[in-house]
Amino acid sequence: MCTTRVMAAAALAAAALLTTAGPAAADSPSPSPSVSGSSSAPTQAGTSFRTAAVLQQDQPGTADASTGDYLYWVFPADAGQTPTVRATVTLPEAATRHGAATWQVDVYDGLRRRQACTHGSQTRTAAADAASVELKCTLRPVRAWSEPWANDPLPGSYYVRLTVTGLPDEDLGLPVHAEAEATAADAGGAHAVDGTLAAPLVPGTATAATAAAPSDDGWSSGWWTDRWLWTVGGGVLASLAAIGGYALTRGTGRRPVRA
């Protein structure tokens, strides 16, 4: 009877631990890197990687430009986050345009490696009478560490490049209004890896990117992830199985009493 009570109590404890794994991760998200400098949203975009305008996460940046310009922004992303970039271009009046226009948003990491989009419309064509075009790119989860030959997203700066890739030549130079925003979701402990990057991928030669880099402490998500909860829960369940097997194999009969 005592063994049964111990097993029941341990089972309840393990169930409570496993069922709280999700909320625990949600209640204690990895810290988002803080961007130094002014917290006001930028109203201009850069024209190259070196002059990219600094964005904080969840902070929209705007820019007035000419059709055909390359527009650049840069934002920080930490390990365990899944960044998503959204861009909206308000097009010139339809009466001034001569045909459809194709717009594209690209995202590059701190080493200026183009990162693939897993979700969203990275390239879209706006009809000649469309008022605006919306683009979206969701990256793979940012990893804390990766092999040197891999192209995995790593903690550091991420560059957004927005430009038109196809339109009638007569429409080059027409005024447009652009808006870009970067957000990030918690990827969860399933994407945690053993190892950390020595330093975030933040080019030291880029003035704007360096300004976007937080202190090293701000980039680290720490050693804790919800994967630890599942590991401990699995250990508890394994212990329960061992106790149950022992209780079943030893039997319940009494030993004979010797004279």
Short mmCIF file of C-alpha atoms in Angstrom, two decimals:
data_model
loop_
_atom_site.label_atom_id
_atom_site.label_comp_id
_atom_site.label_asym_id
_atom_site.label_seq_id
_atom_site.Cartn_x
_atom_site.Cartn_y
_atom_site.Cartn_z
CA MET A 1 0.00 0.00 0.00
CA CYS A 2 2.84 2.38 0.84
CA THR A 3 4.52 1.75 -2.54
CA THR A 4 1.24 2.40 -4.35
CA ARG A 5 0.82 5.74 -2.60
CA VAL A 6 4.38 6.79 -3.45
CA MET A 7 3.87 5.89 -7.10
CA ALA A 8 0.58 7.79 -7.28
CA ALA A 9 2.10 10.91 -5.73
CA ALA A 10 5.09 10.78 -8.06
CA ALA A 11 2.83 10.31 -11.09
CA LEU A 12 0.79 13.40 -10.13
CA ALA A 13 4.00 15.42 -9.74
CA ALA A 14 5.29 14.30 -13.14
CA ALA A 15 1.99 15.10 -14.84
CA ALA A 16 1.93 18.58 -13.33
CA LEU A 17 5.49 19.19 -14.47
CA LEU A 18 4.85 18.13 -18.06
CA THR A 19 1.57 20.00 -18.44
CA THR A 20 3.21 23.25 -17.31
CA ALA A 21 6.10 22.99 -19.77
CA GLY A 22 4.40 25.17 -22.40
CA PRO A 23 3.16 27.95 -20.08
CA ALA A 24 6.49 28.00 -18.27
CA ALA A 25 8.26 28.79 -21.51
CA ALA A 26 5.68 31.42 -22.38
CA ASP A 27 5.90 33.07 -18.95
CA SER A 28 9.70 33.24 -19.13
CA PRO A 29 10.59 34.16 -22.72
CA SER A 30 14.17 34.64 -23.75
CA PRO A 31 15.20 38.25 -23.33
CA SER A 32 14.98 40.31 -26.49
CA PRO A 33 18.19 42.16 -27.25
CA SER A 34 17.93 45.83 -26.45
CA VAL A 35 18.95 48.30 -29.09
CA SER A 36 21.10 51.16 -27.96
CA GLY A 37 20.50 54.70 -29.02
CA SER A 38 17.25 56.48 -29.70
CA SER A 39 14.02 54.53 -29.28
CA SER A 40 12.14 56.62 -31.84
CA ALA A 41 11.14 54.87 -35.05
CA PRO A 42 13.33 55.78 -38.05
CA THR A 43 11.72 57.85 -40.78
CA GLN A 44 14.45 57.21 -43.35
CA ALA A 45 16.04 54.06 -44.76
CA GLY A 46 19.64 53.45 -45.68
CA THR A 47 20.79 52.95 -49.23
CA SER A 48 23.37 50.22 -48.46
CA PHE A 49 24.35 47.73 -45.76
CA ARG A 50 26.68 50.29 -44.21
CA THR A 51 23.99 52.95 -43.87
CA ALA A 52 21.04 50.72 -42.92
CA ALA A 53 18.53 52.41 -40.61
CA VAL A 54 18.30 50.80 -37.15
CA LEU A 55 15.04 49.12 -36.18
CA GLN A 56 14.02 47.67 -32.86
CA GLN A 57 11.80 44.62 -32.87
CA ASP A 58 8.09 45.52 -33.09
CA GLN A 59 9.05 49.02 -34.21
CA PRO A 60 7.94 50.06 -37.71
CA GLY A 61 10.30 52.14 -39.79
CA THR A 62 9.14 54.35 -42.64
CA ALA A 63 10.82 55.97 -45.61
CA ASP A 64 9.92 58.15 -48.57
CA ALA A 65 11.93 57.15 -51.62
CA SER A 66 11.93 56.87 -55.40
CA THR A 67 10.97 53.77 -57.33
CA GLY A 68 14.17 51.90 -58.08
CA ASP A 69 15.97 52.83 -54.85
CA TYR A 70 17.38 50.13 -52.57
CA LEU A 71 16.08 50.59 -49.02
CA TYR A 72 17.93 49.04 -46.06
CA TRP A 73 17.05 48.52 -42.39
CA VAL A 74 18.85 46.48 -39.72
CA PHE A 75 17.45 44.84 -36.56
CA PRO A 76 18.80 42.45 -33.88
CA ALA A 77 17.61 38.87 -33.33
CA ASP A 78 18.58 36.53 -30.51
CA ALA A 79 18.93 32.75 -30.29
CA GLY A 80 15.61 30.96 -29.90
CA GLN A 81 13.67 33.58 -31.86
CA THR A 82 11.91 33.19 -35.21
CA PRO A 83 12.09 36.60 -36.94
CA THR A 84 9.42 37.81 -39.34
CA VAL A 85 9.86 40.85 -41.58
CA ARG A 86 6.87 42.69 -43.07
CA ALA A 87 7.09 45.45 -45.64
CA THR A 88 4.38 47.61 -47.19
CA VAL A 89 4.91 49.88 -50.17
CA THR A 90 2.41 52.62 -50.96
CA LEU A 91 2.58 53.00 -54.73
CA PRO A 92 2.31 56.15 -56.85
CA GLU A 93 -1.04 57.19 -58.25
CA ALA A 94 -2.26 54.82 -60.93
CA ALA A 95 -2.57 57.65 -63.46
CA THR A 96 1.19 58.21 -63.34
CA ARG A 97 2.18 54.53 -63.83
CA HIS A 98 2.62 52.60 -67.04
CA GLY A 99 2.23 49.01 -65.89
CA ALA A 100 2.61 46.43 -63.14
CA ALA A 101 5.55 46.50 -60.71
CA THR A 102 7.25 43.60 -58.89
CA TRP A 103 8.62 44.26 -55.41
CA GLN A 104 10.85 42.05 -53.27
CA VAL A 105 12.10 41.98 -49.67
CA ASP A 106 15.31 40.13 -48.79
CA VAL A 107 16.81 39.41 -45.37
CA TYR A 108 20.56 39.00 -44.74
CA ASP A 109 22.40 38.01 -41.57
CA GLY A 110 25.40 39.79 -40.02
CA LEU A 111 27.73 38.10 -42.52
CA ARG A 112 25.50 39.41 -45.34
CA ARG A 113 24.38 35.91 -46.23
CA ARG A 114 20.91 35.89 -47.73
CA GLN A 115 18.54 33.93 -45.50
CA ALA A 116 15.75 31.82 -46.96
CA CYS A 117 12.12 32.60 -46.17
CA THR A 118 10.06 29.71 -44.81
CA HIS A 119 6.70 31.52 -44.91
CA GLY A 120 5.21 34.59 -46.52
CA SER A 121 5.23 36.30 -49.90
CA GLN A 122 8.77 37.56 -50.38
CA THR A 123 8.07 38.75 -53.93
CA ARG A 124 4.78 40.16 -55.19
CA THR A 125 3.60 41.91 -58.32
CA ALA A 126 1.28 44.89 -57.98
CA ALA A 127 -1.14 45.60 -60.79
CA ALA A 128 -0.99 48.94 -62.60
CA ASP A 129 -3.98 50.20 -60.61
CA ALA A 130 -2.99 48.76 -57.19
CA ALA A 131 -2.64 51.23 -54.34
CA SER A 132 -0.07 49.25 -52.34
CA VAL A 133 1.80 45.96 -52.10
CA GLU A 134 2.55 43.92 -48.96
CA LEU A 135 5.51 41.57 -48.49
CA LYS A 136 6.42 39.12 -45.74
CA CYS A 137 9.39 36.89 -44.91
CA THR A 138 9.62 34.51 -41.94
CA LEU A 139 13.07 33.10 -41.27
CA ARG A 140 14.11 29.84 -39.69
CA PRO A 141 14.61 29.87 -35.89
CA VAL A 142 17.83 31.59 -34.85
CA ARG A 143 20.30 29.05 -33.45
CA ALA A 144 22.76 29.74 -30.64
CA TRP A 145 25.49 27.84 -32.47
CA SER A 146 26.11 26.23 -35.86
CA GLU A 147 28.78 24.55 -37.95
CA PRO A 148 31.05 27.01 -39.81
CA TRP A 149 29.96 25.64 -43.18
CA ALA A 150 26.23 25.91 -42.44
CA ASN A 151 23.96 28.79 -43.40
CA ASP A 152 21.86 28.66 -40.23
CA PRO A 153 20.52 31.94 -38.78
CA LEU A 154 22.71 32.98 -35.85
CA PRO A 155 22.36 35.71 -33.19
CA GLY A 156 23.27 39.16 -34.43
CA SER A 157 22.22 41.81 -36.90
CA TYR A 158 19.73 41.10 -39.67
CA TYR A 159 19.47 43.37 -42.69
CA VAL A 160 16.25 44.05 -44.58
CA ARG A 161 16.51 45.10 -48.22
CA LEU A 162 13.44 46.32 -50.07
CA THR A 163 13.42 47.20 -53.77
CA VAL A 164 11.50 46.91 -57.01
CA THR A 165 12.75 44.15 -59.33
CA GLY A 166 10.60 44.72 -62.39
CA LEU A 167 8.56 47.59 -63.84
CA PRO A 168 8.31 49.75 -66.99
CA ASP A 169 11.32 51.99 -67.46
CA GLU A 170 9.05 55.04 -67.53
CA ASP A 171 8.08 54.40 -63.89
CA LEU A 172 11.61 54.61 -62.51
CA GLY A 173 11.95 57.54 -60.13
CA LEU A 174 8.27 57.83 -59.20
CA PRO A 175 7.78 58.58 -55.47
CA VAL A 176 6.81 55.74 -53.10
CA HIS A 177 6.28 55.41 -49.35
CA ALA A 178 7.68 52.29 -47.64
CA GLU A 179 7.17 50.79 -44.20
CA ALA A 180 9.14 47.91 -42.67
CA GLU A 181 8.72 46.08 -39.36
CA ALA A 182 10.53 43.15 -37.74
CA THR A 183 8.94 40.90 -35.11
CA ALA A 184 10.08 37.69 -33.45
CA ALA A 185 8.32 34.71 -31.89
CA ASP A 186 9.76 32.33 -29.32
CA ALA A 187 10.84 29.15 -31.12
CA GLY A 188 10.79 27.07 -27.92
CA GLY A 189 13.24 24.64 -26.37
CA ALA A 190 12.85 22.15 -29.22
CA HIS A 191 15.28 24.31 -31.21
CA ALA A 192 17.82 24.70 -28.40
CA VAL A 193 21.34 23.42 -29.14
CA ASP A 194 24.35 22.60 -27.02
CA GLY A 195 26.79 25.42 -27.58
CA THR A 196 26.82 29.18 -27.96
CA LEU A 197 28.28 31.65 -30.40
CA ALA A 198 31.36 33.45 -29.11
CA ALA A 199 29.92 36.80 -30.22
CA PRO A 200 26.86 37.97 -32.18
CA LEU A 201 27.28 38.47 -35.92
CA VAL A 202 27.47 42.26 -35.91
CA PRO A 203 29.85 43.79 -38.48
CA GLY A 204 32.11 46.22 -36.67
CA THR A 205 32.69 48.27 -39.80
CA ALA A 206 29.03 49.16 -40.30
CA THR A 207 28.14 52.23 -38.28
CA ALA A 208 24.39 51.64 -38.25
CA ALA A 209 24.72 47.93 -37.52
CA THR A 210 27.14 48.57 -34.66
CA ALA A 211 24.68 51.01 -33.14
CA ALA A 212 22.04 48.29 -33.29
CA ALA A 213 24.21 45.83 -31.37
CA PRO A 214 23.32 45.46 -27.68
CA SER A 215 25.77 44.43 -25.00
CA ASP A 216 26.87 40.80 -25.00
CA ASP A 217 24.61 40.10 -22.04
CA GLY A 218 21.60 41.23 -24.05
CA TRP A 219 22.27 38.65 -26.77
CA SER A 220 22.46 35.64 -24.48
CA SER A 221 19.23 33.72 -23.89
CA GLY A 222 20.82 31.92 -20.94
CA TRP A 223 21.09 28.20 -20.29
CA TRP A 224 17.42 27.72 -19.38
CA THR A 225 14.91 26.44 -21.96
CA ASP A 226 11.68 24.47 -21.64
CA ARG A 227 13.64 21.44 -22.87
CA TRP A 228 14.84 21.07 -19.28
CA LEU A 229 11.24 20.57 -18.11
CA TRP A 230 10.73 17.69 -20.53
CA THR A 231 14.08 16.18 -19.55
CA VAL A 232 13.23 16.24 -15.83
CA GLY A 233 9.71 14.95 -16.53
CA GLY A 234 11.12 12.06 -18.56
CA GLY A 235 13.46 11.20 -15.69
CA VAL A 236 10.56 11.15 -13.22
CA LEU A 237 8.51 8.88 -15.48
CA ALA A 238 11.48 6.53 -15.90
CA SER A 239 11.83 6.34 -12.11
CA LEU A 240 8.14 5.53 -11.79
CA ALA A 241 8.49 2.74 -14.31
CA ALA A 242 11.41 1.29 -12.36
CA ILE A 243 9.50 1.43 -9.06
CA GLY A 244 6.43 -0.15 -10.66
CA GLY A 245 8.47 -2.95 -12.21
CA TYR A 246 10.14 -3.69 -8.88
CA ALA A 247 6.81 -3.75 -7.06
CA LEU A 248 5.34 -6.20 -9.59
CA THR A 249 8.28 -8.60 -9.68
CA ARG A 250 8.91 -8.97 -5.95
CA GLY A 251 5.38 -10.33 -5.33
CA THR A 252 2.98 -9.70 -2.48
CA GLY A 253 3.14 -13.05 -0.66
CA ARG A 254 4.56 -13.39 2.84
CA ARG A 255 7.79 -15.17 3.55
CA PRO A 256 7.42 -18.53 5.40
CA VAL A 257 8.11 -18.37 9.10
CA ARG A 258 10.83 -20.76 10.25
CA ALA A 259 10.44 -22.65 13.53
#
